[in-house]
PDB file of C-alpha atoms in Angstrom:
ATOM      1  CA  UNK A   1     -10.087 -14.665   7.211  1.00  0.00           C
ATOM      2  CA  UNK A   2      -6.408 -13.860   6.827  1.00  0.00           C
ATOM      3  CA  UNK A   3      -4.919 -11.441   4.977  1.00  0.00           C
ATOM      4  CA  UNK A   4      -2.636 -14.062   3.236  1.00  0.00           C
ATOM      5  CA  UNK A   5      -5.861 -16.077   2.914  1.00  0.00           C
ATOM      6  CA  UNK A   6      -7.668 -12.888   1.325  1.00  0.00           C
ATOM      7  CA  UNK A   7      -4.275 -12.603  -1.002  1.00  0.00           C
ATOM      8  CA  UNK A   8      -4.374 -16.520  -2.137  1.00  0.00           C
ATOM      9  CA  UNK A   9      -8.223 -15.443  -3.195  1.00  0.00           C
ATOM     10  CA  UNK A  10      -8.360 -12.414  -4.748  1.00  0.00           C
ATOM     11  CA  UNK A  11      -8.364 -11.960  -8.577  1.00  0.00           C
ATOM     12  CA  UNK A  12      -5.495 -10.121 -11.006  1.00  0.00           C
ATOM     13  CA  UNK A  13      -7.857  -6.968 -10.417  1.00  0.00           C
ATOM     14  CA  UNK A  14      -7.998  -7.497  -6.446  1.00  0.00           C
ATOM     15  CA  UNK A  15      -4.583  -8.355  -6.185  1.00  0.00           C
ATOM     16  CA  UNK A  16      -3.636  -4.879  -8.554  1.00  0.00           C
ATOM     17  CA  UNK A  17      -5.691  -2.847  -6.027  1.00  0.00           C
ATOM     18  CA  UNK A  18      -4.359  -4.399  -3.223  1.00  0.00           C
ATOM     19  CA  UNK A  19      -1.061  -3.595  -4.233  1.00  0.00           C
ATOM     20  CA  UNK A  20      -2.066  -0.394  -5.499  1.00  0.00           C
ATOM     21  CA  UNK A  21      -3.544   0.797  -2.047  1.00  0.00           C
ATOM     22  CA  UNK A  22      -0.426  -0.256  -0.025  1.00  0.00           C
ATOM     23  CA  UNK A  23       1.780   1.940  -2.139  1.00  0.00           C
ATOM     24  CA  UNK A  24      -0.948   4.694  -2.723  1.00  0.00           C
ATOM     25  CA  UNK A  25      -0.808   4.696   1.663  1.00  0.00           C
ATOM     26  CA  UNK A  26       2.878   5.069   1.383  1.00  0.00           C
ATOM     27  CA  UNK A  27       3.368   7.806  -1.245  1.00  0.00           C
ATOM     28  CA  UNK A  28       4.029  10.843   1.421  1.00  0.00           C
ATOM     29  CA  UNK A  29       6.923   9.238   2.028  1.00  0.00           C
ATOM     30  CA  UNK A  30       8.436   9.555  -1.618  1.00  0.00           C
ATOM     31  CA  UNK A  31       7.217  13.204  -2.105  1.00  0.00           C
ATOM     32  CA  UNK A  32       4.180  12.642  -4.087  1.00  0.00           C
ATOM     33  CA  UNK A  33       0.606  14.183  -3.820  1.00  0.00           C
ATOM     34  CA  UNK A  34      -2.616  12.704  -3.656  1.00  0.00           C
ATOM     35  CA  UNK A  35      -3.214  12.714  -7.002  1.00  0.00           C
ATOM     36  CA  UNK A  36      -0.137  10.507  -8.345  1.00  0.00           C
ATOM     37  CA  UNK A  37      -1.702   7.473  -8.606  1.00  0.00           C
ATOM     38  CA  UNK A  38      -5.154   8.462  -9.562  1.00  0.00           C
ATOM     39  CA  UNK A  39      -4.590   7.321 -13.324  1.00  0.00           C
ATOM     40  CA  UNK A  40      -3.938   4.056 -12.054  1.00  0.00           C
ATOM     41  CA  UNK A  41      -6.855   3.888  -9.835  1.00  0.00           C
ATOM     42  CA  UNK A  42      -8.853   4.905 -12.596  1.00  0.00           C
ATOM     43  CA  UNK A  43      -7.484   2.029 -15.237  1.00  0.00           C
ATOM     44  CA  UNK A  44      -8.657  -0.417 -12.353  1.00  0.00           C
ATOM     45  CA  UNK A  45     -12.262   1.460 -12.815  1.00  0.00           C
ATOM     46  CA  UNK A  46     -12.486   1.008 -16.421  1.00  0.00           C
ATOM     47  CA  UNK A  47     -12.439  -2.368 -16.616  1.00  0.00           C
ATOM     48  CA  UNK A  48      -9.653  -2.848 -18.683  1.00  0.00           C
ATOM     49  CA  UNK A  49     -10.352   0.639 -20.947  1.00  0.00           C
ATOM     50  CA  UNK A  50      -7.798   2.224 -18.821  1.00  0.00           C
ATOM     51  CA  UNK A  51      -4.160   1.707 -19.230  1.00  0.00           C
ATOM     52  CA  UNK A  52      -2.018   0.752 -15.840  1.00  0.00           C
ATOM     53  CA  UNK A  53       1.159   0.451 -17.991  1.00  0.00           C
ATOM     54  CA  UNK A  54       1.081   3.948 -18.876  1.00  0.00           C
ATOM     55  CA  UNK A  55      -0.281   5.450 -15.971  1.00  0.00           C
ATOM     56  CA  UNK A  56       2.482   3.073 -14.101  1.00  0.00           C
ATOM     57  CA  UNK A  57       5.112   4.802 -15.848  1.00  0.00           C
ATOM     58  CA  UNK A  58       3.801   8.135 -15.408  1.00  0.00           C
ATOM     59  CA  UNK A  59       3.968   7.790 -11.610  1.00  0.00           C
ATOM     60  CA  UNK A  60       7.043   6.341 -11.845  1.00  0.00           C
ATOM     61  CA  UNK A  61       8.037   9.294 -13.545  1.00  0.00           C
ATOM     62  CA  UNK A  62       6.392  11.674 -11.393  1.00  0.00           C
ATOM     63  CA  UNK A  63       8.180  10.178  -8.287  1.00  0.00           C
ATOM     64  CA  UNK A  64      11.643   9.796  -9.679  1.00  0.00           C
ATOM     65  CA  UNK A  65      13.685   9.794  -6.278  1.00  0.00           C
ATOM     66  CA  UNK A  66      15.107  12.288  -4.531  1.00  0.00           C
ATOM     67  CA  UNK A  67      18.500  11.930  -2.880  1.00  0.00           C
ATOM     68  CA  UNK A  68      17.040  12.326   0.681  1.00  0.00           C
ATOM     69  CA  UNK A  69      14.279   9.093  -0.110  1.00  0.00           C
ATOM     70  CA  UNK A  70      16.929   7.202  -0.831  1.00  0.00           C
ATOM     71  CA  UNK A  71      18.378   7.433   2.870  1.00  0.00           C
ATOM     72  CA  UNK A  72      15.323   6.583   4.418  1.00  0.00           C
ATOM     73  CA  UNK A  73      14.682   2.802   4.879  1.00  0.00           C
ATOM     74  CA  UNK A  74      10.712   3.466   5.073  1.00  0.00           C
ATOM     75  CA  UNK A  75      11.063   5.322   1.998  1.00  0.00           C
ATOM     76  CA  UNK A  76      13.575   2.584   0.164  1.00  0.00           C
ATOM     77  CA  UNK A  77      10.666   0.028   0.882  1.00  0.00           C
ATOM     78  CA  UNK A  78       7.725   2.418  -0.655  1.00  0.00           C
ATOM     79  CA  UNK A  79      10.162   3.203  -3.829  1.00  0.00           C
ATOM     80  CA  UNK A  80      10.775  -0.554  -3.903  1.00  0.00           C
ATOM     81  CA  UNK A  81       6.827  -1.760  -4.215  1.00  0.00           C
ATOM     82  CA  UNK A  82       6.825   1.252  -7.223  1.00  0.00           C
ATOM     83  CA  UNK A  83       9.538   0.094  -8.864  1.00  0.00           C
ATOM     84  CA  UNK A  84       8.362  -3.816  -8.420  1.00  0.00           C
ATOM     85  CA  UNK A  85       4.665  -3.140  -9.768  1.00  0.00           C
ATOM     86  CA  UNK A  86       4.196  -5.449 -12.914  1.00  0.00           C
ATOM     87  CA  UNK A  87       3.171  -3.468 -16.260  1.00  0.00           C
ATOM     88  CA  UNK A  88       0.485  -5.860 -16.676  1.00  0.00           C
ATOM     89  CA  UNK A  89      -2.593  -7.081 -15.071  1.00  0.00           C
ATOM     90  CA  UNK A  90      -1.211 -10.937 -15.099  1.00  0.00           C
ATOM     91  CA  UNK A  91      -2.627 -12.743 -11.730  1.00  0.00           C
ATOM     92  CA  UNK A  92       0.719 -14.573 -10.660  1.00  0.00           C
ATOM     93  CA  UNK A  93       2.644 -11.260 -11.295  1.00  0.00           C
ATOM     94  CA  UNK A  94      -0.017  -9.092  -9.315  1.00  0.00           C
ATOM     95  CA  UNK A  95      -0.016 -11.888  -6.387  1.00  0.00           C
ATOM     96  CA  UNK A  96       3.587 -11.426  -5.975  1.00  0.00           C
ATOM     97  CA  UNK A  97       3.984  -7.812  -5.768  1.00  0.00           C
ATOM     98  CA  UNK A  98       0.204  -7.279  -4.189  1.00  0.00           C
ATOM     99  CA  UNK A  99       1.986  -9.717  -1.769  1.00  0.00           C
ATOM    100  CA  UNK A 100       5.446  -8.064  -1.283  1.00  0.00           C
ATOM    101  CA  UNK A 101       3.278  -4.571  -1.163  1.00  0.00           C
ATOM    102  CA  UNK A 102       1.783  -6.009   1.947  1.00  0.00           C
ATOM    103  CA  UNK A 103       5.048  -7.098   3.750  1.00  0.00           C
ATOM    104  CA  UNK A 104       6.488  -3.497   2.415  1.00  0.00           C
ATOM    105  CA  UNK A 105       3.709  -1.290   3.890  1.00  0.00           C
ATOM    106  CA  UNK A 106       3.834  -3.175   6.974  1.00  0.00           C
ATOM    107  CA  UNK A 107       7.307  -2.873   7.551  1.00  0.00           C
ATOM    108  CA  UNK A 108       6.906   0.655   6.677  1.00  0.00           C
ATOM    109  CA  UNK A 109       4.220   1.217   9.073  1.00  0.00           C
ATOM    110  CA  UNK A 110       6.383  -0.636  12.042  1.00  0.00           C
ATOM    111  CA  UNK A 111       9.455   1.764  11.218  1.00  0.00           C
ATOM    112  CA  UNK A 112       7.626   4.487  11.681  1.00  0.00           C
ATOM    113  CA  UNK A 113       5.570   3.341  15.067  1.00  0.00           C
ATOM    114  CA  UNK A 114       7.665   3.913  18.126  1.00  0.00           C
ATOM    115  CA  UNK A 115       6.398   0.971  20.041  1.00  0.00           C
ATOM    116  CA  UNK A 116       8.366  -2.584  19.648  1.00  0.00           C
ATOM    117  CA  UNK A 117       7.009  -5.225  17.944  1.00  0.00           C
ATOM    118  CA  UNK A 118       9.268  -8.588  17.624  1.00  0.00           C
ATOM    119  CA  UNK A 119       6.429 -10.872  16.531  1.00  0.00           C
ATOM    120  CA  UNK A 120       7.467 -11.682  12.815  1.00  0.00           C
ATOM    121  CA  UNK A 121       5.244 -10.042  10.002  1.00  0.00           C
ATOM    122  CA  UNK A 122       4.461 -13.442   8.748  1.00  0.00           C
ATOM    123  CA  UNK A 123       2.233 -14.171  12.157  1.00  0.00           C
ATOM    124  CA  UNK A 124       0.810 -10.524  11.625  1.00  0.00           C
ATOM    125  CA  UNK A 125      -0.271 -11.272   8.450  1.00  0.00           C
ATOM    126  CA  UNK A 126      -1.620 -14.735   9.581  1.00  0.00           C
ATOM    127  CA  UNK A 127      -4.145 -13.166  11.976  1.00  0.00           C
ATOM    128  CA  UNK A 128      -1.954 -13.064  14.807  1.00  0.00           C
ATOM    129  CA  UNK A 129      -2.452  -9.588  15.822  1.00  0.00           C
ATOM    130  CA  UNK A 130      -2.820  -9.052  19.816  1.00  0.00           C
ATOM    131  CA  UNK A 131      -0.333  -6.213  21.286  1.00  0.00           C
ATOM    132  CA  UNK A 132       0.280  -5.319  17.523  1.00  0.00           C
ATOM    133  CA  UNK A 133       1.617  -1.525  17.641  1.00  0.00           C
ATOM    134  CA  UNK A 134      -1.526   0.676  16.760  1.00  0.00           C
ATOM    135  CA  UNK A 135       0.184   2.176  13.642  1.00  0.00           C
ATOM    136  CA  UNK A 136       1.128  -1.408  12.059  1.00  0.00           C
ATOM    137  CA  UNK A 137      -2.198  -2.531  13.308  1.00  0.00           C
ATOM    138  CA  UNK A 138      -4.342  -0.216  11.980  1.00  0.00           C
ATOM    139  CA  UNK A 139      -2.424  -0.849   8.337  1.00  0.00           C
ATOM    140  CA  UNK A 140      -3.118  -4.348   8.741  1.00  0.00           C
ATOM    141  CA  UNK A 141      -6.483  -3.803   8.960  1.00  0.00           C
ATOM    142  CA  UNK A 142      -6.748  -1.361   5.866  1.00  0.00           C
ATOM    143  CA  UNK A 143      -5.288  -4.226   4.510  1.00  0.00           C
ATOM    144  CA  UNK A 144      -7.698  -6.970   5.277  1.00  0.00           C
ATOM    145  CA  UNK A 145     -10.429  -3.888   4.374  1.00  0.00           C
ATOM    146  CA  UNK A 146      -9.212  -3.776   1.276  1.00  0.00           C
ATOM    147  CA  UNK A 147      -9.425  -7.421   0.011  1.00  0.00           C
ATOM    148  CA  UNK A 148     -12.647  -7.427   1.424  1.00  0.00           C
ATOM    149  CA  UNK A 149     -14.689  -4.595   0.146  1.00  0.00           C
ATOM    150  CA  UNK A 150     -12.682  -6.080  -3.215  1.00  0.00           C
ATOM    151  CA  UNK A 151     -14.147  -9.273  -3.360  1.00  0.00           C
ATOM    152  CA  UNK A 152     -17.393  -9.000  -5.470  1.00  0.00           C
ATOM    153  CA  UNK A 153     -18.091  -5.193  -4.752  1.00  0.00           C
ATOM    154  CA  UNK A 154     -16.749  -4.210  -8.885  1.00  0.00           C
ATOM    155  CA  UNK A 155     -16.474  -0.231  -9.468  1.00  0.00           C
ATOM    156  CA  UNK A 156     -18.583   0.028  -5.555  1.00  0.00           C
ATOM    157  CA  UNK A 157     -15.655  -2.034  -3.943  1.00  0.00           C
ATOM    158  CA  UNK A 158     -13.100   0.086  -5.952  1.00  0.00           C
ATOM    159  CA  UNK A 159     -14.461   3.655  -4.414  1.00  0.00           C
ATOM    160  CA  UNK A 160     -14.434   2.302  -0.940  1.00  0.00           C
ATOM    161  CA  UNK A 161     -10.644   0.651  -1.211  1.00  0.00           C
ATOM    162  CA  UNK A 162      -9.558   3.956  -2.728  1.00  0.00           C
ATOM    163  CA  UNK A 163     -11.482   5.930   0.162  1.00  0.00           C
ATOM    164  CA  UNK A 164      -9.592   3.607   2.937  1.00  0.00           C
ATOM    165  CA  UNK A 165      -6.377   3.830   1.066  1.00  0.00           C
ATOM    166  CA  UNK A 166      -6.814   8.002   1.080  1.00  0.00           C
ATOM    167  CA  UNK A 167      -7.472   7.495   4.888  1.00  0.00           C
ATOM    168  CA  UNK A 168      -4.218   5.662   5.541  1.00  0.00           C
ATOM    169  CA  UNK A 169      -2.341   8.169   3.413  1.00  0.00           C
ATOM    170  CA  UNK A 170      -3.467  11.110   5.295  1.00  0.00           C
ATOM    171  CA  UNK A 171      -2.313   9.214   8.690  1.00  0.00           C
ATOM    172  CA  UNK A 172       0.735   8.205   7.429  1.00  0.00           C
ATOM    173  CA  UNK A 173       1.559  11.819   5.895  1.00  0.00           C
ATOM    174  CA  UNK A 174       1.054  13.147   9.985  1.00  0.00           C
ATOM    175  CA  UNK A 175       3.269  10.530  10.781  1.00  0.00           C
ATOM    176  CA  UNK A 176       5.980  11.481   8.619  1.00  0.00           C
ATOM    177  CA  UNK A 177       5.488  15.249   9.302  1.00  0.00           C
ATOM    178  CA  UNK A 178       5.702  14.875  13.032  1.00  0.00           C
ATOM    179  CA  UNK A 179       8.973  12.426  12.290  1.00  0.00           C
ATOM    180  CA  UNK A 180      10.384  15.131  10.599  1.00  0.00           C
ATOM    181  CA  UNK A 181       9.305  18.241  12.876  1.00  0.00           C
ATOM    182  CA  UNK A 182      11.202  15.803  15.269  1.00  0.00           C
ATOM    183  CA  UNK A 183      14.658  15.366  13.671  1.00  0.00           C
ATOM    184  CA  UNK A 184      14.882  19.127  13.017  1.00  0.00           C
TER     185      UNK A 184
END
């Protein structure tokens, strides 16, 4: 299956997670640790006895941008799918930005992957994924990983998106290190 067909499917708490794990991947690249988004992981876990709105604006806080993220068109797009998250768990709002997360984190994934790739994101995301670059490819399939493992796994298919969201993060915060050993 897809990963648009995965996003058309997946509930308001799916489609959160989804979302969340995209930006969660891309938080090296606005400064923050590991632990920013836990809170909002953990309102996911609850079952609605956590509170996204709160921890939402506590990592909003927490990652308040810094002059040099703002330059950065990899880091625009990962302060943009923070700023976009909805305050509540409503499904059409969590489509759209679990959605826009997707087309963000890809994007963000092809910036950073010095091999070409003209096929347009909408084909990638389609299934259309031979001579993908291996960065953007290997996000698309955390991705698809995600909605999957989401769909009917509860609190079990929450641990193992969060584990393959921590995975991408640590591969994307290499990436940007390297980038920036580079420029210096």
């Amino acid at each position: 299956m897809s990963l648009v067909e995965l996003i058309a499917q997946a509930d308001e708490r799916g489609l959160a997670a989804s979302g969340l794990a995209c930006l969660d991947r891309c938080v090296p690249l606005l400064g923050g640790d590991d632990e920013i988004l836990r809170p909002l992981w953990a309102s996911l876990a609850d079952s609605g006895a956590g509170d996204w709105e709160t921890g939402l604006r506590g990592a909003r806080d927490k990652l308040a941008g810094s002059a040099d993220a703002a330059e950065d068109e990899a880091a625009d797009h990962a302060r943009r799918m923070l700023d976009a998250a909805p305050a509540a768990l409503d499904a059409a709002e969590m489509r759209a930005w679990a959605d826009a997360c997707s087309v963000a984190s890809l994007r963000i994934h092809r910036l950073l992957d010095p091999a070409a790739d003209d096929v347009p994101l909408d084909a990638r995301r389609e299934g259309r994924t031979e001579g993908m670059p291996p960065l953007a490819a290997a996000e698309l399939r955390r991705q698809v990983t995600v909605l999957e493992v989401l769909a009917g796994h509860d609190t079990a298919g929450l641990r193992r998106a969060l584990e393959v969201s921590v995975e991408g993060r640590r591969v994307l915060r290499a990436v940007v290190s390297r980038r920036a050993r580079g420029t210096r």
